[in-house]
């Protein structure tokens, strides 16, 4: 079972548990914690046709309560946190569990492609969350001083620009205050909720699920479509699951049940009580809960909480991209480690720039959290449903859960997820198109890269010579050997890499020691150091080195060479020569018969996908930088590859 390693770690207790729970508040719960800024407000918009009558208020509050109880507390906290990949959660961790080696086929291929689209949707979440959270926080200015309404968008743009530009410096410094900021935030919204409930304690009747049922029966289709707004209280559920590897189950559960859930429920019910007392507050019930003298301090605190929520999603996008690179769904990118102590704190300039431009476009284009709410719902509900499907497969086939438990549970989860998703489909014209378009674009890029690399690897493999035959040939007709060590990077240790054959053909010499090195990604988050490197002496001065990394790790060749020392192979990175192959891709057309034959072997792409793949390959980060090779010790040999 893949979660043995995680299960063997001692559960945190005492001060360690408290510290992890505090840190989780600043990373895991920022997104869901800022939902009260806009979630309930969206349910009573005029275009929904659901006025703020006592029956509707009680019905919607009942939906909010039971949605949080079922989806977050039961599905994510109680069940999904147990379905981990050696301690890691999230869509790509599940995808790594179910991903087979080799070419995909049949239902498994459809499942992997679905998971890939779910990962692409997460980028939409990462783009929308900073925009909607910051706008929702600043809209308190409109309540305090309506004359300043026109400054909300420029201020939001300025905050987001500063936030994204600060990423290159890392979050280690400001990250220490994220937890305390969120403690103050949750205590503040909880206190506001208590003051609201005091206005009309009868709002607590909404705890009875009958009010939710009556709401559906009474309002019919209009009541069903309101789920598209209610789902906004669930934003951040996927982040909660994905961040499990950073903090563990117990700290997340403790923070949720001890502080986050009570504060959220108090605030939502306080907003509901406010509406029972004064339905005109439906325009922005969160800020109407705040006493007038405290409006601007609350705007400042809300903005700080929105920045924390945004930072969590930005960091999540960086982590997601690194996982995608390691799993072969994304070209090499620049991964900058911003902390000497925390391996998970990384910065990816390419992703940061893309997120910043997309966020600014959303803020300028949509202008308010209300306009963005439709886009948000599609991204959230789509990801929830896909996670359920992947969980059901992984739990049944890889984690050893009993089918009689998994199937009915997954069916129930999926029924709820699809209900929320269906209610959001009507919002596609009003903004829901954005996450679908963005996810579709990212999905095409990831699938094209995976397919293209598969084709290139297959073409190169056809030109290789089995290592046994190569070694025998070297023994029969030994070339001139020169002092030193040569390291040839390859993806397949079973054959002599093309770059080695080209080097021997053109230079007619070999180093005294030749290392064939392959760096592979396994389906687990981290590989134990004792399993990192495997070295095999092939004879005649040749060595095969297989290095393994998890999908949460970044490869480093000098570290691999250092790990060879205990195995009797002493190689200094600054004294070795590293040989890399640089492929020049040539897109080719083919006759229908040949095209059909290649397609049957999974080795064909349409011309438009070939051109996309070429652009991605040409803009990928160099292998020298990605593997941490000394630039002045690298030799690149080119080869033309027809695809």
Coordinates of N, CA and C in Angstrom, one line a residue, residues 523-621:
X523 N 6.3 7.1 -8.9 CA 4.9 7.6 -8.6 C 4.7 7.9 -7.2
X524 N 5.7 8.2 -6.5 CA 5.6 8.6 -5.0 C 6.2 10.0 -4.9
X525 N 5.8 10.7 -3.8 CA 6.2 12.1 -3.6 C 7.7 12.3 -3.4
X526 N 8.3 11.5 -2.5 CA 9.7 11.5 -2.2 C 10.3 10.1 -2.2
X527 N 11.5 10.0 -2.7 CA 12.2 8.7 -2.7 C 13.2 8.7 -1.5
X528 N 13.2 7.7 -0.7 CA 14.2 7.6 0.4 C 15.6 7.7 -0.1
X529 N 16.5 8.3 0.6 CA 17.9 8.5 0.2 C 18.6 7.1 -0.1
X530 N 18.2 6.1 0.7 CA 18.9 4.8 0.5 C 18.4 4.2 -0.8
X531 N 17.3 4.6 -1.4 CA 16.8 4.1 -2.7 C 17.1 5.1 -3.9
X532 N 17.8 6.1 -3.6 CA 18.0 7.2 -4.6 C 18.8 6.7 -5.8
X533 N 19.9 6.0 -5.6 CA 20.8 5.7 -6.7 C 21.1 4.2 -6.7
X534 N 21.1 3.7 -7.9 CA 21.5 2.3 -8.2 C 22.6 2.3 -9.2
X535 N 23.7 1.7 -8.9 CA 24.9 1.7 -9.8 C 25.2 0.3 -10.2
X536 N 25.5 0.1 -11.5 CA 25.8 -1.2 -12.0 C 27.1 -1.1 -12.9
X537 N 28.1 -2.0 -12.6 CA 29.3 -2.0 -13.3 C 29.1 -2.9 -14.6
X538 N 29.1 -2.3 -15.8 CA 28.9 -3.0 -17.0 C 30.2 -3.6 -17.6
X539 N 31.3 -3.3 -17.0 CA 32.6 -3.8 -17.5 C 33.1 -2.9 -18.5
X540 N 34.4 -3.0 -18.8 CA 35.1 -2.3 -19.8 C 35.1 -0.8 -19.5
X541 N 35.0 -0.4 -18.2 CA 35.0 1.0 -17.8 C 33.7 1.7 -17.9
X542 N 32.6 0.9 -18.2 CA 31.2 1.5 -18.3 C 30.4 1.2 -17.0
X543 N 29.7 2.2 -16.6 CA 28.8 2.1 -15.4 C 27.4 2.6 -15.8
X544 N 26.4 1.9 -15.3 CA 25.0 2.4 -15.5 C 24.5 2.9 -14.2
X545 N 24.0 4.1 -14.1 CA 23.5 4.7 -12.9 C 22.1 5.1 -13.1
X546 N 21.2 4.6 -12.3 CA 19.8 4.9 -12.3 C 19.5 5.7 -11.1
X547 N 19.1 7.0 -11.2 CA 18.7 7.8 -10.1 C 17.2 8.0 -10.1
X548 N 16.6 7.9 -9.0 CA 15.1 8.0 -8.8 C 14.7 9.2 -8.0
X549 N 13.7 9.9 -8.4 CA 13.2 11.1 -7.6 C 11.7 10.9 -7.6
X550 N 11.1 11.5 -6.5 CA 9.6 11.6 -6.4 C 9.1 12.8 -7.2
X551 N 7.8 12.8 -7.4 CA 7.2 13.9 -8.1 C 7.2 15.2 -7.4
X552 N 7.6 15.2 -6.1 CA 7.7 16.4 -5.3 C 9.1 16.9 -5.2
X553 N 10.0 16.3 -5.9 CA 11.5 16.6 -5.7 C 12.0 17.1 -7.0
X554 N 13.2 17.8 -6.9 CA 13.9 18.3 -8.1 C 15.2 17.6 -8.2
X555 N 15.5 17.0 -9.4 CA 16.7 16.3 -9.6 C 18.0 17.1 -9.6
X556 N 19.1 16.6 -9.1 CA 20.4 17.3 -9.0 C 21.5 16.3 -9.3
X557 N 22.1 16.4 -10.4 CA 23.2 15.4 -10.8 C 24.4 15.5 -9.9
X558 N 24.9 16.6 -9.5 CA 26.0 16.6 -8.6 C 25.7 15.8 -7.3
X559 N 24.5 15.9 -6.8 CA 24.1 15.2 -5.6 C 24.1 13.7 -5.9
X560 N 23.7 13.3 -7.1 CA 23.7 11.9 -7.5 C 25.2 11.4 -7.5
X561 N 26.1 12.2 -8.1 CA 27.5 11.8 -8.1 C 28.1 11.6 -6.7
X562 N 27.6 12.5 -5.8 CA 28.1 12.4 -4.4 C 27.6 11.1 -3.8
X563 N 26.4 10.6 -4.2 CA 25.8 9.4 -3.6 C 26.5 8.2 -4.1
X564 N 27.3 8.3 -5.2 CA 28.1 7.2 -5.8 C 29.3 6.9 -5.0
X565 N 29.8 7.8 -4.2 CA 31.1 7.6 -3.5 C 31.1 6.4 -2.5
X566 N 30.0 6.2 -1.7 CA 30.0 5.0 -0.9 C 30.0 3.7 -1.7
X567 N 29.6 3.8 -2.9 CA 29.6 2.6 -3.8 C 30.9 2.4 -4.5
X568 N 31.9 3.2 -4.2 CA 33.2 3.0 -4.7 C 33.5 3.7 -6.0
X569 N 32.5 4.5 -6.5 CA 32.7 5.3 -7.7 C 32.8 6.7 -7.4
X570 N 34.1 7.2 -7.3 CA 34.4 8.6 -6.9 C 34.4 9.5 -8.2
X571 N 33.5 10.4 -8.3 CA 33.4 11.3 -9.5 C 33.1 12.7 -8.9
X572 N 34.0 13.6 -9.3 CA 33.8 15.0 -8.9 C 33.1 15.8 -10.1
X573 N 32.0 16.5 -9.8 CA 31.3 17.1 -10.9 C 32.1 18.1 -11.6
X574 N 33.0 18.8 -10.9 CA 33.8 19.8 -11.6 C 35.0 19.3 -12.4
X575 N 35.1 17.9 -12.4 CA 36.2 17.3 -13.2 C 35.7 16.4 -14.2
X576 N 34.4 16.0 -14.2 CA 33.8 15.2 -15.2 C 33.3 16.0 -16.4
X577 N 33.1 15.3 -17.5 CA 32.5 15.9 -18.7 C 31.2 15.3 -18.9
X578 N 30.2 16.2 -19.1 CA 28.8 15.8 -19.2 C 28.4 15.9 -20.7
X579 N 27.8 14.9 -21.2 CA 27.4 14.9 -22.6 C 25.9 14.9 -22.7
X580 N 25.3 15.8 -23.4 CA 23.9 15.9 -23.5 C 23.5 15.9 -25.0
X581 N 22.4 15.3 -25.3 CA 21.9 15.4 -26.7 C 20.9 16.5 -26.9
X582 N 21.0 17.2 -27.9 CA 20.1 18.3 -28.2 C 19.4 18.0 -29.5
X583 N 18.1 17.7 -29.4 CA 17.3 17.3 -30.6 C 16.8 18.5 -31.4
X584 N 17.0 18.5 -32.7 CA 16.3 19.4 -33.6 C 15.1 18.7 -34.2
X585 N 13.9 19.2 -33.8 CA 12.7 18.5 -34.2 C 12.3 18.9 -35.6
X586 N 11.9 18.0 -36.4 CA 11.5 18.3 -37.8 C 10.1 17.6 -38.0
X587 N 9.1 18.5 -38.1 CA 7.7 17.9 -38.3 C 7.6 17.4 -39.7
X588 N 7.0 16.2 -39.8 CA 6.9 15.5 -41.1 C 5.5 15.1 -41.4
X589 N 5.2 15.1 -42.7 CA 3.9 14.6 -43.1 C 4.1 13.1 -43.5
X590 N 3.0 12.4 -43.6 CA 3.1 11.0 -43.9 C 1.9 10.5 -44.7
X591 N 2.1 9.5 -45.6 CA 1.0 9.0 -46.4 C 0.0 8.4 -45.4
X592 N -1.3 8.3 -45.9 CA -2.3 7.8 -45.0 C -2.0 6.4 -44.4
X593 N -1.4 5.5 -45.1 CA -1.1 4.2 -44.6 C -0.1 4.2 -43.5
X594 N 1.0 5.0 -43.7 CA 2.0 5.2 -42.7 C 1.5 5.9 -41.5
X595 N 0.6 6.9 -41.7 CA 0.1 7.6 -40.6 C -0.8 6.7 -39.7
X596 N -1.6 5.9 -40.4 CA -2.4 4.9 -39.6 C -1.6 3.9 -38.8
X597 N -0.4 3.5 -39.4 CA 0.4 2.6 -38.7 C 1.1 3.2 -37.5
X598 N 1.5 4.5 -37.7 CA 2.1 5.2 -36.5 C 1.1 5.5 -35.5
X599 N -0.1 5.8 -35.9 CA -1.2 6.1 -34.9 C -1.5 4.9 -34.1
X600 N -1.5 3.7 -34.7 CA -1.8 2.5 -34.0 C -0.7 2.2 -33.0
X601 N 0.5 2.7 -33.2 CA 1.5 2.5 -32.2 C 1.6 3.7 -31.2
X602 N 0.7 4.6 -31.3 CA 0.7 5.8 -30.5 C 1.8 6.8 -30.8
X603 N 2.3 6.8 -32.0 CA 3.4 7.6 -32.4 C 3.1 8.7 -33.5
X604 N 1.8 9.2 -33.4 CA 1.4 10.2 -34.4 C 0.6 11.3 -33.8
X605 N 0.9 12.5 -34.2 CA 0.2 13.7 -33.8 C -0.2 14.5 -35.0
X606 N -1.3 15.2 -35.0 CA -1.6 16.1 -36.1 C -0.5 17.2 -36.2
X607 N -0.4 17.8 -37.4 CA 0.7 18.8 -37.6 C 0.6 20.0 -36.6
X608 N -0.7 20.4 -36.3 CA -0.8 21.6 -35.4 C -0.3 21.3 -34.0
X609 N -0.4 20.0 -33.5 CA 0.1 19.6 -32.2 C 1.6 19.5 -32.3
X610 N 2.1 19.0 -33.4 CA 3.6 18.9 -33.6 C 4.2 20.3 -33.5
X611 N 3.6 21.3 -34.1 CA 4.1 22.7 -34.0 C 4.1 23.2 -32.6
X612 N 3.0 22.9 -31.9 CA 2.9 23.3 -30.5 C 4.0 22.7 -29.7
X613 N 4.2 21.4 -29.9 CA 5.3 20.6 -29.2 C 6.7 21.2 -29.5
X614 N 6.9 21.6 -30.7 CA 8.2 22.2 -31.1 C 8.4 23.5 -30.3
X615 N 7.4 24.4 -30.3 CA 7.5 25.6 -29.5 C 7.8 25.4 -28.1
X616 N 7.1 24.4 -27.5 CA 7.3 24.1 -26.1 C 8.8 23.6 -25.9
X617 N 9.2 22.7 -26.8 CA 10.6 22.1 -26.6 C 11.6 23.2 -26.8
X618 N 11.4 24.1 -27.7 CA 12.4 25.2 -27.9 C 12.5 26.2 -26.8
X619 N 11.4 26.3 -26.0 CA 11.4 27.2 -24.9 C 11.6 26.5 -23.5
X620 N 11.8 25.2 -23.5 CA 12.0 24.5 -22.2 C 13.4 25.0 -21.6
X621 N 13.4 24.9 -20.3 CA 14.7 25.2 -19.7 C 15.8 24.2 -20.1

